[in-house]
CSV table of N, CA and C in Angstrom, one decimal:
chain,number,residue,atom,x,y,z
A,279,MET,N,37.2,23.6,90.6
A,279,MET,CA,38.2,23.9,89.5
A,279,MET,C,37.7,25.2,88.8
A,280,LYS,N,38.6,26.1,88.7
A,280,LYS,CA,38.3,27.4,88.1
A,280,LYS,C,38.8,27.4,86.6
A,281,THR,N,37.9,27.8,85.7
A,281,THR,CA,38.3,27.8,84.3
A,281,THR,C,38.4,29.3,83.8
A,282,ILE,N,39.2,29.5,82.8
A,282,ILE,CA,39.3,30.8,82.2
A,282,ILE,C,38.1,31.0,81.3
A,283,PRO,N,37.4,32.2,81.3
A,283,PRO,CA,36.2,32.4,80.6
A,283,PRO,C,36.4,32.1,79.1
A,284,SER,N,37.5,32.4,78.4
A,284,SER,CA,37.6,32.2,77.0
A,284,SER,C,37.8,30.7,76.8
A,285,LEU,N,38.5,30.0,77.7
A,285,LEU,CA,38.7,28.5,77.6
A,285,LEU,C,37.3,27.8,77.7
A,286,ARG,N,36.5,28.3,78.7
A,286,ARG,CA,35.2,27.7,78.9
A,286,ARG,C,34.3,27.9,77.7
A,287,ALA,N,34.4,29.1,77.1
A,287,ALA,CA,33.6,29.3,75.9
A,287,ALA,C,34.0,28.4,74.7
A,288,ALA,N,35.3,28.2,74.6
A,288,ALA,CA,35.9,27.3,73.6
A,288,ALA,C,35.4,25.9,73.8
A,289,LEU,N,35.4,25.5,75.1
A,289,LEU,CA,35.0,24.1,75.4
A,289,LEU,C,33.5,23.9,75.1
A,290,ILE,N,32.7,24.9,75.4
A,290,ILE,CA,31.3,24.8,75.1
A,290,ILE,C,31.0,24.8,73.6
A,291,ALA,N,31.8,25.6,72.9
A,291,ALA,CA,31.6,25.7,71.4
A,291,ALA,C,32.0,24.3,70.8
A,292,LEU,N,33.0,23.6,71.3
A,292,LEU,CA,33.4,22.3,70.8
A,292,LEU,C,32.3,21.3,71.1
A,293,ALA,N,31.6,21.4,72.3
A,293,ALA,CA,30.6,20.5,72.7
A,293,ALA,C,29.3,20.6,71.8
A,294,LEU,N,29.1,21.7,71.2
A,294,LEU,CA,27.9,21.9,70.5
A,294,LEU,C,27.9,21.1,69.2
A,295,PRO,N,26.8,20.5,68.7
A,295,PRO,CA,26.9,19.8,67.5
A,295,PRO,C,27.0,20.8,66.3
A,296,LEU,N,27.8,20.3,65.4
A,296,LEU,CA,28.1,21.1,64.2
A,296,LEU,C,27.0,20.8,63.1
A,297,THR,N,26.5,21.8,62.5
A,297,THR,CA,25.5,21.6,61.4
A,297,THR,C,26.3,21.6,60.1
A,298,THR,N,26.1,20.5,59.3
A,298,THR,CA,26.8,20.3,58.1
A,298,THR,C,26.0,20.8,56.9
A,299,HIS,N,24.6,20.8,57.0
A,299,HIS,CA,23.8,21.2,55.9
A,299,HIS,C,23.1,22.5,56.3
A,300,ALA,N,23.1,23.5,55.4
A,300,ALA,CA,22.5,24.7,55.6
A,300,ALA,C,21.0,24.6,55.4
A,301,GLN,N,20.6,23.6,54.6
A,301,GLN,CA,19.2,23.4,54.3
A,301,GLN,C,18.5,22.5,55.3
A,302,SER,N,17.2,22.7,55.5
A,302,SER,CA,16.5,21.8,56.4
A,302,SER,C,15.8,20.8,55.6
A,303,ILE,N,15.9,19.6,55.9
A,303,ILE,CA,15.3,18.5,55.2
A,303,ILE,C,14.1,17.9,56.0
A,304,SER,N,12.9,17.9,55.3
A,304,SER,CA,11.8,17.3,55.9
A,304,SER,C,12.0,15.9,56.2
A,305,PRO,N,11.6,15.4,57.4
A,305,PRO,CA,11.7,14.0,57.7
A,305,PRO,C,11.0,13.1,56.7
A,306,ASN,N,9.9,13.6,56.1
A,306,ASN,CA,9.2,12.8,55.1
A,306,ASN,C,10.0,12.6,53.8
A,307,ASP,N,10.9,13.5,53.6
A,307,ASP,CA,11.7,13.4,52.3
A,307,ASP,C,13.0,12.5,52.5
A,308,ARG,N,13.4,12.3,53.8
A,308,ARG,CA,14.5,11.4,54.1
A,308,ARG,C,14.2,10.0,53.7
A,309,VAL,N,15.3,9.3,53.3
A,309,VAL,CA,15.1,7.9,53.0
A,309,VAL,C,16.3,7.1,53.6
A,310,ARG,N,16.1,5.8,53.8
A,310,ARG,CA,17.1,4.9,54.4
A,310,ARG,C,17.7,4.2,53.2
A,311,VAL,N,19.1,4.2,53.2
A,311,VAL,CA,19.8,3.5,52.1
A,311,VAL,C,20.6,2.4,52.7
A,312,GLU,N,20.5,1.2,52.2
A,312,GLU,CA,21.3,0.0,52.6
A,312,GLU,C,21.9,-0.6,51.3
A,313,VAL,N,23.1,-1.0,51.3
A,313,VAL,CA,23.8,-1.6,50.2
A,313,VAL,C,24.4,-2.9,50.5
A,314,ARG,N,24.1,-3.9,49.6
A,314,ARG,CA,24.8,-5.2,49.7
A,314,ARG,C,25.6,-5.4,48.5
A,315,THR,N,26.8,-5.9,48.7
A,315,THR,CA,27.8,-6.1,47.6
A,315,THR,C,27.9,-7.6,47.3
A,316,ALA,N,27.7,-8.0,46.0
A,316,ALA,CA,28.0,-9.3,45.5
A,316,ALA,C,29.4,-9.3,44.8
A,317,SER,N,30.2,-10.3,45.2
A,317,SER,CA,31.6,-10.3,44.7
A,317,SER,C,31.9,-11.6,44.0
A,318,GLU,N,32.7,-11.5,42.9
A,318,GLU,CA,33.3,-12.7,42.3
A,318,GLU,C,34.7,-12.3,41.9
A,319,SER,N,35.6,-13.2,41.7
A,319,SER,CA,36.9,-12.9,41.2
A,319,SER,C,37.5,-14.0,40.3
A,320,ASP,N,38.4,-13.7,39.4
A,320,ASP,CA,39.0,-14.6,38.5
A,320,ASP,C,40.5,-14.4,38.5
A,321,ARG,N,41.3,-15.4,38.6
A,321,ARG,CA,42.7,-15.3,38.7
A,321,ARG,C,43.3,-16.0,37.4
A,322,LYS,N,44.3,-15.3,36.9
A,322,LYS,CA,45.0,-15.9,35.7
A,322,LYS,C,46.5,-15.9,36.1
A,323,GLU,N,47.1,-17.0,36.0
A,323,GLU,CA,48.5,-17.2,36.4
A,323,GLU,C,49.4,-16.5,35.3
A,324,ILE,N,50.4,-15.8,35.8
A,324,ILE,CA,51.4,-15.1,35.0
A,324,ILE,C,52.6,-16.1,34.8
A,325,LYS,N,52.8,-16.5,33.6
A,325,LYS,CA,53.9,-17.5,33.4
A,325,LYS,C,55.2,-16.9,33.8
A,326,GLY,N,56.0,-17.7,34.6
A,326,GLY,CA,57.3,-17.3,35.0
A,326,GLY,C,57.3,-16.3,36.2
A,327,ALA,N,56.2,-16.1,36.8
A,327,ALA,CA,56.1,-15.1,37.9
A,327,ALA,C,55.4,-15.7,39.1
A,328,SER,N,55.6,-15.1,40.2
A,328,SER,CA,55.0,-15.6,41.5
A,328,SER,C,53.6,-14.9,41.8
A,329,ALA,N,53.0,-14.3,40.8
A,329,ALA,CA,51.8,-13.5,41.0
A,329,ALA,C,50.7,-13.9,40.0
A,330,ASP,N,49.5,-13.6,40.2
A,330,ASP,CA,48.4,-13.8,39.3
A,330,ASP,C,47.8,-12.4,38.9
A,331,THR,N,47.2,-12.4,37.7
A,331,THR,CA,46.4,-11.2,37.4
A,331,THR,C,45.0,-11.5,37.9
A,332,VAL,N,44.4,-10.6,38.7
A,332,VAL,CA,43.2,-10.8,39.3
A,332,VAL,C,42.1,-9.8,38.7
A,333,THR,N,41.0,-10.4,38.3
A,333,THR,CA,39.9,-9.6,37.8
A,333,THR,C,38.8,-9.8,38.9
A,334,GLN,N,38.3,-8.6,39.4
A,334,GLN,CA,37.2,-8.6,40.4
A,334,GLN,C,35.9,-8.1,39.7
A,335,PHE,N,34.8,-8.7,40.1
A,335,PHE,CA,33.5,-8.3,39.6
A,335,PHE,C,32.7,-8.0,40.9
A,336,LYS,N,32.0,-6.9,40.8
A,336,LYS,CA,31.1,-6.5,42.0
A,336,LYS,C,29.8,-6.0,41.4
A,337,THR,N,28.7,-6.3,42.1
A,337,THR,CA,27.4,-5.8,41.8
A,337,THR,C,26.9,-5.2,43.1
A,338,LEU,N,26.4,-4.0,43.1
A,338,LEU,CA,25.8,-3.3,44.2
A,338,LEU,C,24.2,-3.5,44.2
A,339,THR,N,23.7,-4.0,45.2
A,339,THR,CA,22.2,-4.1,45.4
A,339,THR,C,21.9,-3.0,46.4
A,340,ILE,N,21.1,-2.0,45.9
A,340,ILE,CA,20.8,-0.8,46.7
A,340,ILE,C,19.4,-0.9,47.2
A,341,LEU,N,19.1,-0.9,48.5
A,341,LEU,CA,17.8,-0.9,49.0
A,341,LEU,C,17.5,0.5,49.6
A,342,VAL,N,16.4,1.1,49.0
A,342,VAL,CA,16.0,2.4,49.5
A,342,VAL,C,14.6,2.3,50.0
A,343,SER,N,14.4,2.8,51.3
A,343,SER,CA,13.1,2.8,51.9
A,343,SER,C,12.8,4.1,52.4
A,344,GLY,N,11.5,4.4,52.4
A,344,GLY,CA,11.0,5.7,52.9
A,344,GLY,C,9.6,5.9,52.4
A,345,LYS,N,9.1,7.2,52.5
A,345,LYS,CA,7.8,7.5,52.0
A,345,LYS,C,7.9,8.0,50.6
A,346,ALA,N,6.8,7.6,49.8
A,346,ALA,CA,6.7,8.0,48.4
A,346,ALA,C,6.5,9.5,48.4
A,347,LYS,N,6.8,10.1,47.3
A,347,LYS,CA,6.6,11.6,47.1
A,347,LYS,C,5.9,11.8,45.8
A,348,THR,N,4.9,12.6,45.8
A,348,THR,CA,4.2,12.9,44.5
A,348,THR,C,4.3,14.4,44.2
A,349,PRO,N,4.8,14.8,43.1
A,349,PRO,CA,5.5,14.0,42.2
A,349,PRO,C,6.9,13.6,42.7
A,350,GLU,N,7.4,12.4,42.3
A,350,GLU,CA,8.7,12.0,42.8
A,350,GLU,C,9.8,12.7,42.0
A,351,THR,N,10.7,13.4,42.8
A,351,THR,CA,11.8,14.2,42.2
A,351,THR,C,13.1,13.7,42.7
A,352,ARG,N,13.2,12.7,43.5
A,352,ARG,CA,14.5,12.2,44.0
A,352,ARG,C,15.1,11.2,43.0
A,353,ILE,N,16.4,11.2,43.0
A,353,ILE,CA,17.2,10.3,42.2
A,353,ILE,C,18.2,9.6,43.1
A,354,VAL,N,18.7,8.4,42.6
A,354,VAL,CA,19.7,7.6,43.3
A,354,VAL,C,20.9,7.6,42.4
A,355,LYS,N,22.0,8.1,43.0
A,355,LYS,CA,23.3,8.1,42.3
A,355,LYS,C,24.3,7.2,43.0
A,356,TRP,N,24.9,6.3,42.3
A,356,TRP,CA,25.9,5.4,42.9
A,356,TRP,C,27.2,5.6,42.1
A,357,THR,N,28.3,5.4,42.8
A,357,THR,CA,29.7,5.5,42.2
A,357,THR,C,30.5,4.3,42.9
A,358,ALA,N,31.2,3.6,42.0
A,358,ALA,CA,32.1,2.6,42.5
A,358,ALA,C,33.5,3.2,42.3
A,359,TYR,N,34.4,2.9,43.2
A,359,TYR,CA,35.8,3.4,43.2
A,359,TYR,C,36.8,2.3,43.1
A,360,GLY,N,37.9,2.6,42.4
A,360,GLY,CA,39.1,1.7,42.3
A,360,GLY,C,40.3,2.4,42.8
A,361,ARG,N,41.2,1.6,43.3
A,361,ARG,CA,42.5,2.1,43.8
A,361,ARG,C,43.6,1.6,42.9
A,362,ASP,N,44.4,2.5,42.4
A,362,ASP,CA,45.5,2.2,41.4
A,362,ASP,C,46.5,1.3,42.2
A,363,ALA,N,46.8,0.2,41.6
A,363,ALA,CA,47.7,-0.8,42.2
A,363,ALA,C,49.1,-0.3,42.4
A,364,LYS,N,49.5,0.7,41.6
A,364,LYS,CA,50.9,1.2,41.7
A,364,LYS,C,51.0,2.4,42.7
A,365,ASP,N,50.2,3.4,42.4
A,365,ASP,CA,50.4,4.6,43.2
A,365,ASP,C,49.3,4.8,44.3
A,366,ARG,N,48.3,3.8,44.3
A,366,ARG,CA,47.3,3.8,45.4
A,366,ARG,C,46.3,4.9,45.3
A,367,ASP,N,46.3,5.7,44.3
A,367,ASP,CA,45.3,6.8,44.1
A,367,ASP,C,43.9,6.2,43.9
A,368,VAL,N,42.9,6.8,44.6
A,368,VAL,CA,41.5,6.3,44.4
A,368,VAL,C,40.8,7.2,43.4
A,369,SER,N,40.0,6.6,42.5
A,369,SER,CA,39.3,7.3,41.5
A,369,SER,C,38.0,6.5,41.2
A,370,ALA,N,37.0,7.3,40.6
A,370,ALA,CA,35.7,6.6,40.2
A,370,ALA,C,36.0,5.7,39.0
A,371,ILE,N,35.4,4.5,39.0
A,371,ILE,CA,35.5,3.6,37.9
A,371,ILE,C,34.2,3.4,37.2
A,372,GLU,N,33.1,3.5,37.9
A,372,GLU,CA,31.8,3.3,37.3
A,372,GLU,C,30.8,4.2,38.1
A,373,THR,N,29.8,4.7,37.4
A,373,THR,CA,28.7,5.5,38.0
A,373,THR,C,27.4,5.1,37.4
A,374,GLY,N,26.4,5.4,38.1
A,374,GLY,CA,25.0,5.2,37.6
A,374,GLY,C,24.0,6.1,38.3
A,375,GLU,N,22.9,6.3,37.6
A,375,GLU,CA,21.9,7.2,38.2
A,375,GLU,C,20.5,6.6,37.8
A,376,VAL,N,19.6,6.5,38.8
A,376,VAL,CA,18.3,5.9,38.6
A,376,VAL,C,17.3,6.8,39.3
A,377,LYS,N,16.1,7.0,38.7
A,377,LYS,CA,15.0,7.8,39.3
A,377,LYS,C,14.4,7.0,40.4
A,378,LEU,N,14.2,7.6,41.6
A,378,LEU,CA,13.6,6.9,42.7
A,378,LEU,C,12.1,6.7,42.4
A,379,ASP,N,11.6,5.5,42.7
A,379,ASP,CA,10.2,5.2,42.4
A,379,ASP,C,9.7,4.3,43.6
A,380,LEU,N,9.5,4.9,44.8
A,380,LEU,CA,9.1,4.2,45.9
A,380,LEU,C,7.6,3.9,45.9
A,381,PRO,N,7.2,2.7,46.3
A,381,PRO,CA,5.7,2.5,46.6
A,381,PRO,C,5.3,3.4,47.7
A,382,THR,N,4.0,3.5,48.0
A,382,THR,CA,3.4,4.4,49.0
A,382,THR,C,4.3,4.5,50.2
A,383,ALA,N,4.5,3.4,50.9
A,383,ALA,CA,5.4,3.3,52.0
A,383,ALA,C,6.1,2.0,51.9
A,384,GLY,N,7.2,2.0,51.2
A,384,GLY,CA,7.9,0.8,51.0
A,384,GLY,C,9.3,0.9,50.7
A,385,GLN,N,9.8,0.0,49.8
A,385,GLN,CA,11.2,-0.2,49.5
A,385,GLN,C,11.4,-0.4,48.0
A,386,GLN,N,12.4,0.2,47.5
A,386,GLN,CA,12.8,0.0,46.1
A,386,GLN,C,14.2,-0.6,46.1
A,387,THR,N,14.3,-1.7,45.2
A,387,THR,CA,15.6,-2.3,45.1
A,387,THR,C,16.2,-1.9,43.7
A,388,ILE,N,17.4,-1.4,43.7
A,388,ILE,CA,18.1,-1.0,42.5
A,388,ILE,C,19.4,-1.8,42.4
A,389,GLU,N,19.7,-2.4,41.3
A,389,GLU,CA,20.9,-3.1,41.1
A,389,GLU,C,21.9,-2.4,40.1
A,390,SER,N,23.1,-2.2,40.5
A,390,SER,CA,24.1,-1.6,39.6
A,390,SER,C,24.4,-2.5,38.5
A,391,LYS,N,25.1,-2.0,37.5
A,391,LYS,CA,25.6,-2.8,36.5
A,391,LYS,C,26.8,-3.6,37.1
A,392,ARG,N,27.3,-4.6,36.4
A,392,ARG,CA,28.4,-5.4,36.9
A,392,ARG,C,29.7,-4.6,36.8
A,393,ILE,N,30.4,-4.4,37.9
A,393,ILE,CA,31.6,-3.5,37.9
A,393,ILE,C,32.8,-4.5,37.8
A,394,SER,N,33.7,-4.1,37.0
A,394,SER,CA,34.9,-5.0,36.8
A,394,SER,C,36.2,-4.2,36.9
A,395,THR,N,37.1,-4.8,37.6
A,395,THR,CA,38.5,-4.2,37.8
A,395,THR,C,39.5,-5.3,37.6
A,396,THR,N,40.6,-5.0,37.0
A,396,THR,CA,41.7,-6.0,36.8
A,396,THR,C,43.0,-5.4,37.3
A,397,TYR,N,43.8,-6.1,38.1
A,397,TYR,CA,45.1,-5.7,38.6
A,397,TYR,C,46.0,-6.8,38.7
A,398,THR,N,47.3,-6.5,38.7
A,398,THR,CA,48.4,-7.4,38.9
A,398,THR,C,49.3,-6.8,40.0
A,399,PRO,N,49.5,-7.5,41.1
A,399,PRO,CA,50.3,-7.0,42.2
A,399,PRO,C,51.8,-7.0,41.8
A,400,GLU,N,52.6,-6.2,42.5
A,400,GLU,CA,54.0,-6.1,42.2
A,400,GLU,C,54.6,-7.5,42.4
A,401,HIS,N,55.5,-8.0,41.5
A,401,HIS,CA,56.0,-9.3,41.6
A,401,HIS,C,57.3,-9.4,40.9
A,402,SER,N,58.0,-10.6,41.1
A,402,SER,CA,59.2,-10.8,40.4
A,402,SER,C,59.0,-11.8,39.3
A,403,ALA,N,59.5,-11.5,38.1
A,403,ALA,CA,59.4,-12.4,37.0
A,403,ALA,C,60.8,-12.8,36.6
A,404,GLY,N,61.0,-14.1,36.3
A,404,GLY,CA,62.4,-14.5,36.0
A,404,GLY,C,62.4,-15.6,35.0
A,405,SER,N,63.6,-15.8,34.5
A,405,SER,CA,63.8,-17.0,33.6
A,405,SER,C,64.8,-17.9,34.1
A,406,LYS,N,64.8,-19.1,33.7
A,406,LYS,CA,65.7,-20.1,34.2
A,406,LYS,C,67.1,-19.9,33.6
A,407,GLY,N,68.1,-19.8,34.4
A,407,GLY,CA,69.4,-19.6,33.9
A,407,GLY,C,70.2,-21.0,33.9
A,408,LYS,N,71.5,-20.9,34.0
A,408,LYS,CA,72.3,-22.2,33.9
A,408,LYS,C,72.0,-23.0,35.2
A,409,GLY,N,71.6,-22.4,36.3
A,409,GLY,CA,71.4,-23.1,37.5
A,409,GLY,C,70.2,-24.0,37.5
A,410,GLY,N,69.3,-23.8,36.5
A,410,GLY,CA,68.1,-24.6,36.4
A,410,GLY,C,66.9,-24.3,37.3
A,411,SER,N,67.0,-23.2,38.0
A,411,SER,CA,65.8,-22.9,38.9
A,411,SER,C,65.4,-21.5,38.6
A,412,SER,N,64.1,-21.2,38.9
A,412,SER,CA,63.7,-19.8,38.7
A,412,SER,C,63.7,-19.0,40.0
A,413,GLY,N,64.2,-19.7,41.1
A,413,GLY,CA,64.3,-19.1,42.4
A,413,GLY,C,65.5,-18.2,42.5
A,414,GLY,N,66.1,-18.0,43.6
A,414,GLY,CA,67.2,-17.1,43.8
A,414,GLY,C,68.5,-17.7,43.6
A,415,GLY,N,68.6,-19.0,43.1
A,415,GLY,CA,69.9,-19.7,42.9
A,415,GLY,C,70.8,-19.1,41.9
A,416,SER,N,72.0,-19.6,41.7
A,416,SER,CA,72.9,-19.0,40.8
A,416,SER,C,72.4,-19.2,39.4
A,417,GLY,N,72.6,-18.3,38.6
A,417,GLY,CA,72.3,-18.3,37.2
A,417,GLY,C,70.8,-17.9,36.9
A,418,SER,N,70.0,-17.6,37.9
A,418,SER,CA,68.7,-17.2,37.7
A,418,SER,C,68.6,-15.7,37.4
A,419,ARG,N,67.8,-15.3,36.5
A,419,ARG,CA,67.6,-13.8,36.3
A,419,ARG,C,66.2,-13.5,36.6
A,420,SER,N,66.0,-12.5,37.5
A,420,SER,CA,64.7,-12.1,37.9
A,420,SER,C,64.6,-10.6,37.8
A,421,LYS,N,63.4,-10.2,37.4
A,421,LYS,CA,63.2,-8.8,37.2
A,421,LYS,C,62.0,-8.4,38.0
A,422,LYS,N,62.1,-7.2,38.7
A,422,LYS,CA,61.0,-6.7,39.5
A,422,LYS,C,60.0,-6.1,38.5
A,423,VAL,N,58.7,-6.5,38.6
A,423,VAL,CA,57.6,-6.0,37.8
A,423,VAL,C,56.7,-5.2,38.7
A,424,GLU,N,56.5,-3.9,38.4
A,424,GLU,CA,55.6,-3.0,39.2
A,424,GLU,C,54.2,-3.5,39.1
A,425,ALA,N,53.4,-3.2,40.1
A,425,ALA,CA,52.0,-3.4,40.1
A,425,ALA,C,51.3,-2.6,39.0
A,426,SER,N,50.2,-3.1,38.5
A,426,SER,CA,49.5,-2.4,37.5
A,426,SER,C,48.0,-2.7,37.6
A,427,GLY,N,47.2,-1.8,37.0
A,427,GLY,CA,45.7,-1.9,37.0
A,427,GLY,C,45.1,-1.3,38.2
A,428,LYS,N,43.8,-1.6,38.4
A,428,LYS,CA,43.0,-1.0,39.5
A,428,LYS,C,42.3,-2.1,40.3
A,429,LYS,N,42.3,-1.9,41.6
A,429,LYS,CA,41.6,-2.9,42.5
A,429,LYS,C,40.4,-2.2,43.1
A,430,TYR,N,39.3,-2.9,43.2
A,430,TYR,CA,38.1,-2.4,43.7
A,430,TYR,C,38.3,-1.8,45.1
A,431,ALA,N,37.8,-0.6,45.4
A,431,ALA,CA,38.1,0.1,46.7
A,431,ALA,C,36.9,0.4,47.5
A,432,GLY,N,35.7,0.5,46.8
A,432,GLY,CA,34.5,0.8,47.6
A,432,GLY,C,33.4,1.5,46.8
A,433,TYR,N,32.4,2.0,47.5
A,433,TYR,CA,31.3,2.7,46.8
A,433,TYR,C,30.7,3.8,47.6
A,434,THR,N,30.0,4.7,46.9
A,434,THR,CA,29.1,5.7,47.5
A,434,THR,C,27.7,5.6,46.9
A,435,VAL,N,26.7,5.8,47.6
A,435,VAL,CA,25.3,5.9,47.1
A,435,VAL,C,24.7,7.1,47.8
A,436,GLN,N,24.1,8.0,46.9
A,436,GLN,CA,23.4,9.2,47.5
A,436,GLN,C,22.0,9.2,46.8
A,437,VAL,N,21.0,9.6,47.7
A,437,VAL,CA,19.7,9.9,47.2
A,437,VAL,C,19.6,11.4,47.2
A,438,LEU,N,19.3,12.0,46.1
A,438,LEU,CA,19.3,13.4,46.0
A,438,LEU,C,17.9,13.9,45.6
A,439,ASP,N,17.5,15.0,46.2
A,439,ASP,CA,16.3,15.8,45.8
A,439,ASP,C,16.8,17.1,45.4
A,440,GLY,N,17.0,17.2,44.0
A,440,GLY,CA,17.7,18.4,43.5
A,440,GLY,C,19.1,18.3,43.9
A,441,SER,N,19.7,19.3,44.6
A,441,SER,CA,21.0,19.2,45.1
A,441,SER,C,21.1,18.8,46.6
A,442,THR,N,20.0,18.5,47.2
A,442,THR,CA,20.0,18.2,48.6
A,442,THR,C,20.1,16.6,48.8
A,443,VAL,N,21.0,16.2,49.6
A,443,VAL,CA,21.2,14.8,49.9
A,443,VAL,C,20.2,14.4,51.0
A,444,VAL,N,19.3,13.4,50.6
A,444,VAL,CA,18.2,13.0,51.6
A,444,VAL,C,18.5,11.6,52.1
A,445,GLY,N,19.5,11.0,51.6
A,445,GLY,CA,19.9,9.6,52.1
A,445,GLY,C,21.3,9.3,51.5
A,446,GLU,N,22.1,8.5,52.2
A,446,GLU,CA,23.4,8.1,51.6
A,446,GLU,C,24.0,7.0,52.4
A,447,ALA,N,24.9,6.3,51.7
A,447,ALA,CA,25.7,5.2,52.3
A,447,ALA,C,27.0,5.1,51.5
A,448,SER,N,28.0,4.6,52.2
A,448,SER,CA,29.3,4.5,51.6
A,448,SER,C,30.1,3.4,52.3
A,449,ASP,N,31.0,2.7,51.6
A,449,ASP,CA,31.9,1.8,52.2
A,449,ASP,C,33.2,1.8,51.4
A,450,PRO,N,34.3,2.1,52.1
A,450,PRO,CA,34.4,2.6,53.4
A,450,PRO,C,33.9,4.0,53.6
A,451,GLN,N,33.6,4.3,54.8
A,451,GLN,CA,33.1,5.7,55.1
A,451,GLN,C,34.1,6.7,54.6
A,452,GLY,N,33.6,7.7,53.9
A,452,GLY,CA,34.4,8.9,53.5
A,452,GLY,C,35.1,8.7,52.2
A,453,ILE,N,34.9,7.5,51.5
A,453,ILE,CA,35.5,7.3,50.2
A,453,ILE,C,34.9,8.3,49.2
A,454,GLY,N,35.6,8.8,48.3
A,454,GLY,CA,35.1,9.7,47.3
A,454,GLY,C,35.1,11.1,47.7
A,455,LYS,N,35.3,11.4,49.0
A,455,LYS,CA,35.3,12.8,49.5
A,455,LYS,C,36.7,13.3,49.4
A,456,PRO,N,36.8,14.6,49.0
A,456,PRO,CA,38.2,15.2,48.9
A,456,PRO,C,38.9,15.2,50.2
A,457,LYS,N,40.2,14.9,50.1
A,457,LYS,CA,41.1,14.9,51.3
A,457,LYS,C,41.4,16.3,51.7
A,458,THR,N,41.3,16.5,53.0
A,458,THR,CA,41.7,17.8,53.6
A,458,THR,C,43.2,17.8,53.9
A,459,PRO,N,43.9,18.9,53.6
A,459,PRO,CA,45.3,18.9,53.8
A,459,PRO,C,45.7,19.0,55.3
């Protein structure tokens, strides 16, 4: 098969790995980040509606492992995100920052504060009319109620040495990053 030289060059350029960081990070400065999420929720019935108001509670347990650094200059930054129940926009709802303090060659466990979100899904609310039912029968009046509040959407964790990212984790992947048009 014969290829056109410019097409071949383009294919080779696509096959080469792209470098995302202009800075070189020493392997000794890199850390491994693992996150576990503990979840709870509470539901409150909305009188006369087919929906509940839901309050979600999340706590992030962040496990950072790697080599200690003297003096230690790295910090751990975490952000929890929520999705607006109505327009589905994602935004930061809680953030935290902790100085990294690894033992010589070990692991540090960091726990976020308890993150809380409350939302109500879109639902119908109605009152009983002459028909005697709150369903779709004759005489019932129902009103569409838009969704409200924020629902937990995910997290990001970054370990930074100055402005250089030396470890990170997120769920779902890519949350918190600007969308490209």
